Coordinates of C-alpha atoms in Angstrom, one line a residue:
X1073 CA 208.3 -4.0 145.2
X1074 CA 211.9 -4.0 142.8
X1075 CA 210.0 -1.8 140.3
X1076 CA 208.7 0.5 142.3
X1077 CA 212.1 0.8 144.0
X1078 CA 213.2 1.7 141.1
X1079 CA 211.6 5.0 140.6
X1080 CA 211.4 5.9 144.2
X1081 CA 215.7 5.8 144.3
X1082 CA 216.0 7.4 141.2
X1083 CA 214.3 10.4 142.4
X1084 CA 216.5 10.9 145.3
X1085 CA 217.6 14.5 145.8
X1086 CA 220.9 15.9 147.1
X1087 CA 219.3 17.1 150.3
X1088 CA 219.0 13.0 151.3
X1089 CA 222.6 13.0 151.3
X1090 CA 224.0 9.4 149.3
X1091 CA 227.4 8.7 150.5
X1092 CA 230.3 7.3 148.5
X1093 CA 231.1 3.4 148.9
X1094 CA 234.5 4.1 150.3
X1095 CA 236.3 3.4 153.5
X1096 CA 234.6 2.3 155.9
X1097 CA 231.2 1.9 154.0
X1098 CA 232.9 -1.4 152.0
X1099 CA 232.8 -3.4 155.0
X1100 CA 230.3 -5.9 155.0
X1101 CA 227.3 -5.0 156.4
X1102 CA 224.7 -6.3 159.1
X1103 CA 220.6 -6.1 158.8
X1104 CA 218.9 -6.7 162.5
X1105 CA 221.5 -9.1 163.2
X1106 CA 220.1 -11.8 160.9
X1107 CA 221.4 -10.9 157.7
X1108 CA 224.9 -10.4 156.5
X1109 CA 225.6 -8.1 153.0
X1110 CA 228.9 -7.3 151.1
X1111 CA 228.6 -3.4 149.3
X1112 CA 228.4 -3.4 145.8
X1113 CA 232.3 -4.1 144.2
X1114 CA 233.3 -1.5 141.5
X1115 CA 233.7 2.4 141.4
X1116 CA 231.3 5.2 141.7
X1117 CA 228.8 3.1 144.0
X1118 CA 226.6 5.7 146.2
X1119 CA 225.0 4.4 149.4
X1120 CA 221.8 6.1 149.6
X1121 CA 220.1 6.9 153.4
X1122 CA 219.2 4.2 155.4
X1123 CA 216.2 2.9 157.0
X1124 CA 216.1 -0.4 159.7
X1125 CA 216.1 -3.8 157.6
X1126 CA 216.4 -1.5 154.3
X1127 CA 219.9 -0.7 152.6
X1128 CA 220.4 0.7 149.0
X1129 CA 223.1 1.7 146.7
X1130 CA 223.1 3.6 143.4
X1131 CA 225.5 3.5 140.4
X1132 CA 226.5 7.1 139.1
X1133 CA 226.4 6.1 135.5
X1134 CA 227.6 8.8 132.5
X1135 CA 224.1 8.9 130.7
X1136 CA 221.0 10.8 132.4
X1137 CA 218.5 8.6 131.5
X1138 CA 219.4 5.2 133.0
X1139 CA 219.3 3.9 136.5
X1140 CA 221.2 1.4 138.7
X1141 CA 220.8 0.4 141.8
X1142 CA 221.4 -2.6 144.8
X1143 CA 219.3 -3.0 147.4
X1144 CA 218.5 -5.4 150.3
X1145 CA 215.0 -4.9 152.6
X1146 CA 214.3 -7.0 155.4
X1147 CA 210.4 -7.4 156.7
X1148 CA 207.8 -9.0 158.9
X1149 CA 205.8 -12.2 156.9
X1150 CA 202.8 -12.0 159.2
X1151 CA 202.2 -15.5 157.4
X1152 CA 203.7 -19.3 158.1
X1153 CA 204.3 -21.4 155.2
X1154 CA 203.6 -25.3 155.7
X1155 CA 206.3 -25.8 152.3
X1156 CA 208.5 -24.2 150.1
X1157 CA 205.6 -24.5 147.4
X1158 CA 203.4 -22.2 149.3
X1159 CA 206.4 -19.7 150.4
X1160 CA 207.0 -18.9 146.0
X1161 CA 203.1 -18.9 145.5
X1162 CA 203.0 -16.3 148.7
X1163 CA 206.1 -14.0 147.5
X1164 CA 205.5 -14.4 143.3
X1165 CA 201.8 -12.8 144.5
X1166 CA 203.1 -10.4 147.0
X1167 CA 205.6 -9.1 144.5
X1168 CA 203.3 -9.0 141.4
X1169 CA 200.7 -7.0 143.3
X1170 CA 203.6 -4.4 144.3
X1171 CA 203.7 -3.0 140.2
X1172 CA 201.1 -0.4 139.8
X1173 CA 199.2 -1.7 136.5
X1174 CA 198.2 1.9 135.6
X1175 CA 202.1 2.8 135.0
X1176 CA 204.3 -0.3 134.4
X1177 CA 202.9 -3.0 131.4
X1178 CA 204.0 -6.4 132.7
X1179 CA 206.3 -7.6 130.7
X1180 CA 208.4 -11.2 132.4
X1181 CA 208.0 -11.9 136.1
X1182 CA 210.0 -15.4 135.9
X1183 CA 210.0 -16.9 139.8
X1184 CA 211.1 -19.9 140.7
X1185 CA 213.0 -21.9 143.8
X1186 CA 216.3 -21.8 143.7
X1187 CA 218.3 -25.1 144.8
X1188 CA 221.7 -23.2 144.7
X1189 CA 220.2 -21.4 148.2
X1190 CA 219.3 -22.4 151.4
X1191 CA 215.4 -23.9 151.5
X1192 CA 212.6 -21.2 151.5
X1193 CA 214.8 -19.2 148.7
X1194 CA 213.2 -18.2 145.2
X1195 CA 215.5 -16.5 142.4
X1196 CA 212.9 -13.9 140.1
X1197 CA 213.4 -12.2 137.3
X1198 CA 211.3 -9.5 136.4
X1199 CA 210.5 -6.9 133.3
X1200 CA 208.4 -3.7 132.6
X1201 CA 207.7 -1.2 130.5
X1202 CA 206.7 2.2 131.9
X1203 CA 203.4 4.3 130.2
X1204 CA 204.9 7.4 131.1
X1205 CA 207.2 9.1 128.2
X1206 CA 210.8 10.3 129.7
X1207 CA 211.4 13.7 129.0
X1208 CA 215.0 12.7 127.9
X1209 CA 214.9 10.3 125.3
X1210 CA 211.4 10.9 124.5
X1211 CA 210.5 6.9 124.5
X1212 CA 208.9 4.8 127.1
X1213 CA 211.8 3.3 130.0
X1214 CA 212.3 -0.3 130.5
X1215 CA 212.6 -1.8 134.0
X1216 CA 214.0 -4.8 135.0
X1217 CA 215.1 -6.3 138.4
X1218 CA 216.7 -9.6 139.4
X1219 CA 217.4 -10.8 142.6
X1220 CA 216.4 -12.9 145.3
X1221 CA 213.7 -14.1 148.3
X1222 CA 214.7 -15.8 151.3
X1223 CA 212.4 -16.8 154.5
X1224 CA 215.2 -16.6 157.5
X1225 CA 215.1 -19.9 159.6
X1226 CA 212.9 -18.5 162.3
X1227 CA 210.1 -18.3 159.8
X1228 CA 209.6 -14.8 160.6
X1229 CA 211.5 -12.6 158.5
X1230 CA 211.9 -12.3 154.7
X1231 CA 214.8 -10.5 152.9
X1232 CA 214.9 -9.6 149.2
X1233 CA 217.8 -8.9 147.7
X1234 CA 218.5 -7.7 144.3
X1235 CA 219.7 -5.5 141.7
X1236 CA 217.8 -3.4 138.8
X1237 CA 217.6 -0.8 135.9
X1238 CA 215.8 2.0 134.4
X1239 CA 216.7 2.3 130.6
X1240 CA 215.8 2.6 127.6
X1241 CA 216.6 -1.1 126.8
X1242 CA 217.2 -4.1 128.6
X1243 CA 220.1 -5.1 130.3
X1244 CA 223.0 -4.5 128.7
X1245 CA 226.0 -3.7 130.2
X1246 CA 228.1 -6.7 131.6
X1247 CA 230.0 -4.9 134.0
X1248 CA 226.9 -3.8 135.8
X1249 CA 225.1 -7.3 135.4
X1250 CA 228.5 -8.5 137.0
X1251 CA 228.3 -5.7 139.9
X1252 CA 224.6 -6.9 140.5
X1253 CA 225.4 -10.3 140.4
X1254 CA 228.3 -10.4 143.0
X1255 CA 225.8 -8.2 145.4
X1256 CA 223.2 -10.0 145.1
X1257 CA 225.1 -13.5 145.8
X1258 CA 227.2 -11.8 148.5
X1259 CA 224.2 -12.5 151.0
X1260 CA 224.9 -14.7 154.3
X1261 CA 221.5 -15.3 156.0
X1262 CA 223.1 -16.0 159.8
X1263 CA 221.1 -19.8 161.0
X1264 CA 220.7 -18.6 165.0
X1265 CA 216.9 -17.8 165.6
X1266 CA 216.3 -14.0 166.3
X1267 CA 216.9 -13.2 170.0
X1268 CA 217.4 -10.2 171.4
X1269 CA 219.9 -8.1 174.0
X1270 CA 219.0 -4.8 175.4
X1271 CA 221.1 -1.9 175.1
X1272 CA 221.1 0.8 177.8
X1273 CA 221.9 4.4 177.7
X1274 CA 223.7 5.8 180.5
X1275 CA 224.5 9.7 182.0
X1276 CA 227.0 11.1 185.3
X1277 CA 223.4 11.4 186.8
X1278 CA 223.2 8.0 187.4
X1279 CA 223.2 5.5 190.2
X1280 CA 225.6 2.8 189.3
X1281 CA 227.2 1.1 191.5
X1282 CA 231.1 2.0 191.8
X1283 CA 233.4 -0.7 191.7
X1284 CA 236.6 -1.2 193.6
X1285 CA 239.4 0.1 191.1
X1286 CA 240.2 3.6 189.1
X1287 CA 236.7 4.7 188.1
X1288 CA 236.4 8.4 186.1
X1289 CA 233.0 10.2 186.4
X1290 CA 232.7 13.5 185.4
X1291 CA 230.5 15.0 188.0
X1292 CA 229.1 14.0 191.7
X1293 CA 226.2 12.3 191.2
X1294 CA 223.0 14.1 193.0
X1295 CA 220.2 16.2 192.2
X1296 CA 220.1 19.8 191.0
X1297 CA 223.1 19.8 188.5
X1298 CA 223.3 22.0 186.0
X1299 CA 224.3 19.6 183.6
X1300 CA 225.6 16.2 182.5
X1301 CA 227.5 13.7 180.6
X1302 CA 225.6 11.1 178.1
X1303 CA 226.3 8.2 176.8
X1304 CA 224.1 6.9 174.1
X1305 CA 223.8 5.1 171.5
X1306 CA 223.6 7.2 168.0
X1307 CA 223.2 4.8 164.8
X1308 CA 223.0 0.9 164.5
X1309 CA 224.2 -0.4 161.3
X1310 CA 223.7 3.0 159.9
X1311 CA 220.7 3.5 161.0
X1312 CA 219.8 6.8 163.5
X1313 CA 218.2 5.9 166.4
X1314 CA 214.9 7.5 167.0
X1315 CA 215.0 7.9 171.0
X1316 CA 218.6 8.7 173.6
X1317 CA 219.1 9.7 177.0
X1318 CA 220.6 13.0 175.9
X1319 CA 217.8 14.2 173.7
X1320 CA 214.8 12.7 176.5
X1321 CA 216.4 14.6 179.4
X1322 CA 217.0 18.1 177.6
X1323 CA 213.3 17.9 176.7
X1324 CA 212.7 17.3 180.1
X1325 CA 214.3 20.1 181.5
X1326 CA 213.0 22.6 179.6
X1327 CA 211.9 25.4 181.6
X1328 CA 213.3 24.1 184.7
X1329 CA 216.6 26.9 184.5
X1330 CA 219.5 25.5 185.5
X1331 CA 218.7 22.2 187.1
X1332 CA 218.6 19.2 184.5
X1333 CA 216.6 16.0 184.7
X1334 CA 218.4 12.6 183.7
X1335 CA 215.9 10.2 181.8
X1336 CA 216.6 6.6 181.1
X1337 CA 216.7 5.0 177.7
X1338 CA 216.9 1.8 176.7
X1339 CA 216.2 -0.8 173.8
X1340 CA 215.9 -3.6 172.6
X1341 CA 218.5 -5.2 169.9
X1342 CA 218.6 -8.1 167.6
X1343 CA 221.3 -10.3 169.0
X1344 CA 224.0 -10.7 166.4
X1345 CA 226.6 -8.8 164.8
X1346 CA 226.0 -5.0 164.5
X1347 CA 228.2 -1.9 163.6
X1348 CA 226.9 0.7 166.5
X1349 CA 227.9 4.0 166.6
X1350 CA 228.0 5.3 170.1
X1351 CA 228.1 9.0 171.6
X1352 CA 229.2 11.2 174.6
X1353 CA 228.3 14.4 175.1
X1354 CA 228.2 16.9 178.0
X1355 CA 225.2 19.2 177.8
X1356 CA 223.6 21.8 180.2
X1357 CA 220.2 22.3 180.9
X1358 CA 220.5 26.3 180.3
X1359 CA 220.8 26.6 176.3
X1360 CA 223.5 29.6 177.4
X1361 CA 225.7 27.4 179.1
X1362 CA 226.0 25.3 176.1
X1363 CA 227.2 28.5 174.5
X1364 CA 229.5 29.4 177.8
X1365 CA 231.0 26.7 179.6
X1366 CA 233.9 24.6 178.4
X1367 CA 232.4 21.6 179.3
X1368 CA 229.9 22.3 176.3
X1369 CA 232.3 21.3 174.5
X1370 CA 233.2 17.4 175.8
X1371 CA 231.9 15.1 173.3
X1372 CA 233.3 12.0 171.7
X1373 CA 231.5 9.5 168.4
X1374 CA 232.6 6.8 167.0
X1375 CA 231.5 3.5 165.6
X1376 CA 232.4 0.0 167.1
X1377 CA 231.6 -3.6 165.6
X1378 CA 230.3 -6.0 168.4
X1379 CA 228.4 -9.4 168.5
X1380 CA 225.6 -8.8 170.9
X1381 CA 224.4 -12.1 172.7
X1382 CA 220.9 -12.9 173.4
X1383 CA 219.2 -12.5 176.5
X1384 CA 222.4 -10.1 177.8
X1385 CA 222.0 -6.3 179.0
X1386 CA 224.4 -3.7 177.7
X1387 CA 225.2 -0.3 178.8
X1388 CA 226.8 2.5 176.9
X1389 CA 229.5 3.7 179.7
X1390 CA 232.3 6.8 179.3
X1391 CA 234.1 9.7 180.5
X1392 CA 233.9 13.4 179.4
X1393 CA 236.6 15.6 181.3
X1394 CA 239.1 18.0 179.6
X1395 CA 241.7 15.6 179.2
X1396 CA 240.0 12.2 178.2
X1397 CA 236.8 11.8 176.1
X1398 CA 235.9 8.3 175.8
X1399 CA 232.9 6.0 174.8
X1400 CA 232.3 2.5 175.2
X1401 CA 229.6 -0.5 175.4
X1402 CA 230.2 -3.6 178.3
X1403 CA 227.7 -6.1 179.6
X1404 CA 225.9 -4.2 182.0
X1405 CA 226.6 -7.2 184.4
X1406 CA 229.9 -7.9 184.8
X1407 CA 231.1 -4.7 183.4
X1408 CA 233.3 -6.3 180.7
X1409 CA 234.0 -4.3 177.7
X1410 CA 233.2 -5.2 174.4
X1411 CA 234.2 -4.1 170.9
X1412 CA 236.9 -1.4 171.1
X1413 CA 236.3 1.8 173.0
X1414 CA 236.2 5.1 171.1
X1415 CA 238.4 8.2 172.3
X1416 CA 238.1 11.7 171.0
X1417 CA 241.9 11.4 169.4
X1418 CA 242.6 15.7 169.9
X1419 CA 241.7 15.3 173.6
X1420 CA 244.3 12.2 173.9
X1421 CA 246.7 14.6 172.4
X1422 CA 246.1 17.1 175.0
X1423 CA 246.3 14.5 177.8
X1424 CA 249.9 12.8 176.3
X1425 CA 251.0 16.3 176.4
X1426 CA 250.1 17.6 179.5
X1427 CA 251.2 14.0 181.4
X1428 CA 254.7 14.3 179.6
X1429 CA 257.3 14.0 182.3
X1430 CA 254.6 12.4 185.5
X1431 CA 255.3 10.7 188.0
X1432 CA 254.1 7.8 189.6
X1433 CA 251.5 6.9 192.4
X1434 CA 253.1 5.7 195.3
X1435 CA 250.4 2.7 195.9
X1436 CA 246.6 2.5 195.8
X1437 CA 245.7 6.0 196.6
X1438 CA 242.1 6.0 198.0
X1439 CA 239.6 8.9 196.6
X1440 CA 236.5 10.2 196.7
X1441 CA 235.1 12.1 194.0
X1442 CA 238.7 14.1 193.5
X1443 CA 239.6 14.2 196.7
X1444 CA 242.1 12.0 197.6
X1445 CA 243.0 12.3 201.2
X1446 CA 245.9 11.4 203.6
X1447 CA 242.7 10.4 205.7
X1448 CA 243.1 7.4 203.1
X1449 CA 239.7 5.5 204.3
X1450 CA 239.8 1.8 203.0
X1451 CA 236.8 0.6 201.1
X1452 CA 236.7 3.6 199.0
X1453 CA 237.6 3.1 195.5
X1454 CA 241.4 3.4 194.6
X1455 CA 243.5 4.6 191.6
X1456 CA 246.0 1.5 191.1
X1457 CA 249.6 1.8 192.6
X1458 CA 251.8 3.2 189.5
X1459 CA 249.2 5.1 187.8
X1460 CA 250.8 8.1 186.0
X1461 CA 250.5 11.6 188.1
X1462 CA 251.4 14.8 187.3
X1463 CA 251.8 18.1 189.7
X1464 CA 249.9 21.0 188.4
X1465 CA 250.0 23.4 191.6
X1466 CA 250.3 23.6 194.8
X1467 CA 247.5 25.3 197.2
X1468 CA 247.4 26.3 201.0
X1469 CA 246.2 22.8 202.0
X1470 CA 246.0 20.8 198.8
X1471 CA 247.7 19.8 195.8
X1472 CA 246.3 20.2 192.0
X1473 CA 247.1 17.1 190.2
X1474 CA 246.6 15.3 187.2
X1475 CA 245.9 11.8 187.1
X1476 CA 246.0 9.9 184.1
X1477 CA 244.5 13.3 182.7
X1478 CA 241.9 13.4 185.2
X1479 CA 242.4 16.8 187.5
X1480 CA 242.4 15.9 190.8
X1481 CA 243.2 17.3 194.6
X1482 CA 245.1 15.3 197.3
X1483 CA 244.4 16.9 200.1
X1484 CA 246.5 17.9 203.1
X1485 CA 243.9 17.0 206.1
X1486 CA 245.2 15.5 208.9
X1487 CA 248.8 15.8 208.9
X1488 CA 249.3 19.2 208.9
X1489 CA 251.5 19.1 212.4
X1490 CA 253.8 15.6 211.1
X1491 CA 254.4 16.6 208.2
X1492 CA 254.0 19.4 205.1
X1493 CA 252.2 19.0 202.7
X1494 CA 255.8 18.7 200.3
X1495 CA 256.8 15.6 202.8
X1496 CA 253.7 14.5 201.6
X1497 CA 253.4 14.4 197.7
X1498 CA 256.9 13.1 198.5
X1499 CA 255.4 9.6 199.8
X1500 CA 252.5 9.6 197.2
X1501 CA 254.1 10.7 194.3
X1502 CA 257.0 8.7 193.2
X1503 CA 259.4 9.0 190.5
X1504 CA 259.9 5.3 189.9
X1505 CA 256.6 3.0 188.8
X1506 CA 256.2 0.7 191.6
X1507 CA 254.2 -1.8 188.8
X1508 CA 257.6 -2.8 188.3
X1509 CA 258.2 -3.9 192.1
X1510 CA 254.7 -5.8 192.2
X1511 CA 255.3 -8.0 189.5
X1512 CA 258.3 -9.3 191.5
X1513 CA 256.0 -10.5 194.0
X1514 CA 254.6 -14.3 194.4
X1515 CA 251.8 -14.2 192.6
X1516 CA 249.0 -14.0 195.3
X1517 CA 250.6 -11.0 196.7
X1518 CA 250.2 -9.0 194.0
X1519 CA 246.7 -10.0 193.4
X1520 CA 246.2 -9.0 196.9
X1521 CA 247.9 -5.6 196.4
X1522 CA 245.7 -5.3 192.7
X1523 CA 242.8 -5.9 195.3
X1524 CA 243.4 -3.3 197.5
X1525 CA 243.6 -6.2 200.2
X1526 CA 245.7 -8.0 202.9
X1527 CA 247.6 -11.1 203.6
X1528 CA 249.5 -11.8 206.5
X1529 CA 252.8 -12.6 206.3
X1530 CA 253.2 -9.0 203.9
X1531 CA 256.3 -6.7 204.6
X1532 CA 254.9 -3.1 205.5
X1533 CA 256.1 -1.9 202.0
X1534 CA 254.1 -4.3 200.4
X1535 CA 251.1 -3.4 202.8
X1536 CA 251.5 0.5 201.9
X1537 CA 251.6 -0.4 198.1
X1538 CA 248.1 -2.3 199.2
X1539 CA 246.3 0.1 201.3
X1540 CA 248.7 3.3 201.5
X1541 CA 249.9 5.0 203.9
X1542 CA 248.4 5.3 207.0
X1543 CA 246.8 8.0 208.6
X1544 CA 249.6 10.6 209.3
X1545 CA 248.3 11.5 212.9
X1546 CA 247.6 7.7 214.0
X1547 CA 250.6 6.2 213.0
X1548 CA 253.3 9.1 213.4
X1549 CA 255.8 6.5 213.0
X1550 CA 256.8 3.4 210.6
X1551 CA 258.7 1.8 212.9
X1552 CA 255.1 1.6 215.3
X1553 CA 254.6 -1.8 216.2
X1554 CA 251.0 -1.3 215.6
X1555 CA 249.3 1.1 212.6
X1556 CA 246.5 2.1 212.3
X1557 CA 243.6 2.8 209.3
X1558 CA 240.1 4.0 209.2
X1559 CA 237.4 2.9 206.8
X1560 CA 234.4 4.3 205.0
X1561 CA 232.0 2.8 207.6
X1562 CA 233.5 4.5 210.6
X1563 CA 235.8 1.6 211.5
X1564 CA 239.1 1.4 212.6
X1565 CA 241.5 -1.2 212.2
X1566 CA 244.8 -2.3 213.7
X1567 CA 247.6 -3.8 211.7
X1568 CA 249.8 -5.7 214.4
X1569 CA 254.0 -6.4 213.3
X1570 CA 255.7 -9.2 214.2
X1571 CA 259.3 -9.1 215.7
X1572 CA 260.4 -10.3 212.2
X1573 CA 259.2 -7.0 210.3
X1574 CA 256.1 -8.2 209.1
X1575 CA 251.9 -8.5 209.0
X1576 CA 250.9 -10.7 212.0
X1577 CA 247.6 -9.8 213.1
X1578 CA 244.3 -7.3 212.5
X1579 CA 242.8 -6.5 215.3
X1580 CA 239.4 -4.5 215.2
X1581 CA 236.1 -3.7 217.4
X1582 CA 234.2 -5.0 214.2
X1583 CA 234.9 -8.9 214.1
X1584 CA 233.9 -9.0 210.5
X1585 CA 236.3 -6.4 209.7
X1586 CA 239.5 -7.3 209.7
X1587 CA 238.1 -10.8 207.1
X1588 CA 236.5 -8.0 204.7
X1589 CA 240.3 -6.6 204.4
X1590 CA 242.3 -9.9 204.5
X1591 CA 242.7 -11.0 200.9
X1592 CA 240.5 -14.2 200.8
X1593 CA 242.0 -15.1 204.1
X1594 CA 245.0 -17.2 202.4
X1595 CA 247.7 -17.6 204.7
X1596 CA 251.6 -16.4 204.0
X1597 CA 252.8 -19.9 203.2
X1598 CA 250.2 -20.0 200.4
X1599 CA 251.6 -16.9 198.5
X1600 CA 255.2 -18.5 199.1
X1601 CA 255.7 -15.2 200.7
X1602 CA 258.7 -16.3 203.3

């Protein structure tokens, strides 16, 4: 295997694109999430293109005719070993029969255990000459390669580590023996048997299920859209993978016009620690309205470092809009976020600039899609109470907004006759951030209020902060003794005030109703309201 390597790296052309070890690429770096491996230390080190398990790096030395390179390869054993004995007679044969005879004369292939590594480990040393003249110096090349062999704890995986030379002598150079040496050594073989996650691609064209809070898709989900935002998963540890949602689903909507289908992608992952680069892009089904529409142009990449855990579903998640382009991975779950989340940086720009000088949401502002109504139906999801807005335009019934960067309407429904629609971006837009009022709360009133949920014994500014206002044509006034919401289900529900100014009762035609609003059901003199 090492001297063949050899001669395959040395003949890499420019089209396969090495990269300098700089940056980023001197982090240490992860194989399958078994094995851990430091870049080679020194200048002019070249990582050349990757392939799973397999990671090489050439030396850019001044003479033409010699070679140096690092490498580490990972692969399947296919054989179990009843002793350590039987592992060096099985990798000593393995690698002798990888030298072609007809090219290389044999010249050392020294193998032995090594005690300095963990069991299962064999340190070799190997030497060759090549038959075949080189056209530079006119004399046979000498090859030689030392390194390492290692069975991983689950007996299923070997890795072989090591550096080696093409030249017309021996090694010679300490420096490079030094470089070589300090690769080589730099291996960390992680103990945890292989397990594995699953990692799963996701697009706007899915069904997942909304949760209760600030959520940012780019498009209604349905059939028949033109086009889509993906979320995939581009490289891991370095290298590209073969399938993603985004690529699958364009090949499935070919010759389909305008409509795209969404396909599903996912895959299985060593668990472990991985650098994975995720993606977002927004892409039409019609090749010309890739070319056309603004949208085309929504795209985010970047690279996180995570520690996946075994047995544990992942899904790449994100937003695409004009004004935030972000990426992310969270356990599919809970919905927790791991590793950092990747944003376009020019797009943040934009949105820092165009929310210079917002406002601030009233309370928890109910929405669908984005629409957000003075119908203000509980159970939809809610953008939090403080939540930066900015006013973009006014329309004959509606108001353009931003939110948080997101463009989005509130709309003037139902309360055209109490009040206009001025009077009401007055009450939902507010100058001052009512975060700052909340955290003055006990502290199970302002979970309640983070909840989108009831206690009783709540003042009615702490109830709007909670649910918002009410509907404008229900409740014309609030000094009502009684106001009045509706909810996503068709439900109605009465919030009854005591003669002290605050929350005494719910009163509904559902009996489960007014319980799925309370927040759970704790009582005033728990929150240390009074």
């Amino acid at each position: 295997m090492s001297l063949m390597l050899i001669g395959a790296l040395s003949a890499c052309t420019p089209a396969m694109q090495p990269r300098p070890v700089t940056g980023e690429l001197t982090r240490t770096q992860y194989l399958l999430g078994l094995f851990e491996i430091s870049p080679p230390q020194g200048s002019d080190w070249y990582e050349m293109p990757r392939a799973k398990g397999f990671l090489a790096y050439g030396k850019k030395l001044e003479t033409n005719n010699r070679t140096f390179v690092a490498s580490v390869r990972v692969h399947d054993t296919g054989v179990k070993f009843a002793s350590e004995s039987d592992f060096l007679a099985f990798v000593k044969t393995a690698r002798a029969s990888d030298t072609d005879p007809d090219r290389f004369e044999q010249l050392l292939h020294d193998e032995k255990l090594d005690e300095t590594k963990p069991p299962f480990c064999t340190r070799f040393h190997l030497k060759a000459r090549d038959k075949v003249i080189s056209r530079s110096s006119g004399s046979p090349s000498f090859l030689e390669a030392k390194g390492f062999s290692c069975l991983h704890p689950n007996k299923q995986k070997i890795v072989t580590v090591e550096y080696s030379e093409r030249a017309p002598s021996p090694f010679q150079d300490p420096i490079l023996l030094a470089e070589g040496e300090h690769f080589i050594n730099s291996l960390v073989i992680k103990e945890a048997a292989e397990k594995t996650a699953r990692i799963v691609d996701t697009s706007t064209g899915d069904s997942v299920e909304e949760p209760t809070g600030w959520k940012r898709l780019l498009l209604r989900r349905g059939s028949g859209m033109p086009g889509g935002g993906f979320f995939f998963v581009r490289e891991i540890d370095g290298v590209p993978e073969p399938q993603n949602n985004m690529d699958d689903s364009v090949r499935a909507s070919y010759g389909q016009g305008r409509s795209i289908s969404f396909k599903k992608v996912e895959r299985p992952v060593p668990a472990g620690k991985h650098r994975i680069k995720l993606a977002g892009r927004y892409v039409f089904a019609a090749p010309i309205d890739n070319l056309l529409r603004s949208a085309a142009a929504y795209r985010v990449e970047g690279e996180i470092e995570v520690t996946l855990l075994p047995a544990v579903e992942y899904r790449v998640r994100g937003v695409l809009e004009e004004f935030r382009q972000e990426v992310w991975l969270e356990e599919s779950a809970t919905g927790k976020r791991i590793g950092e989340k990747v944003v376009n940086i020019a797009a943040e720009d934009d949105r820092i600039r165009a929310m210079a000088g917002a406002s601030f949401a009233c309370c928890n502002l109910h929405y669908q899609d984005e629409w957000i109504s003075d119908e203000n139906l509980w159970g939809l999801p809610f953008i939090p109470a403080g939540t930066p807005i900015a006013i973009r335009e006014y329309g004959r019934n509606r108001i353009h907004v931003l939110v948080d960067g997101r463009q989005m309407t509130i709309g003037h429904d139902y309360g055209r006759k109490q009040e206009t629609k001025e009077q009401l971006v007055a009450k939902l837009v507010v100058k001052d951030d009512p975060s700052k009022l909340i955290t003055s709360y006990p502290p199970a009133i302002q979970e309640a209020i983070r909840s989108g949920k009831l206690l009783r014994g709540m003042s009615k500014q702490q109830v709007i902060l909670s649910l918002g206002f009410p509907r404008p044509d229900l409740t014309t006034s609030p000094d009502s003794p009684v106001w009045k919401y509706s909810t996503v289900d068709d439900g109605d529900v009465e919030l009854i005030w005591g003669t002290d100014g605050l929350l005494s009762e719910l009163r509904a035609e559902e009996k489960e109703l007014p319980a799925k609003i309370l927040f759970t059901g704790r009582q005033v003199a728990e929150s240390g309201q009074r």
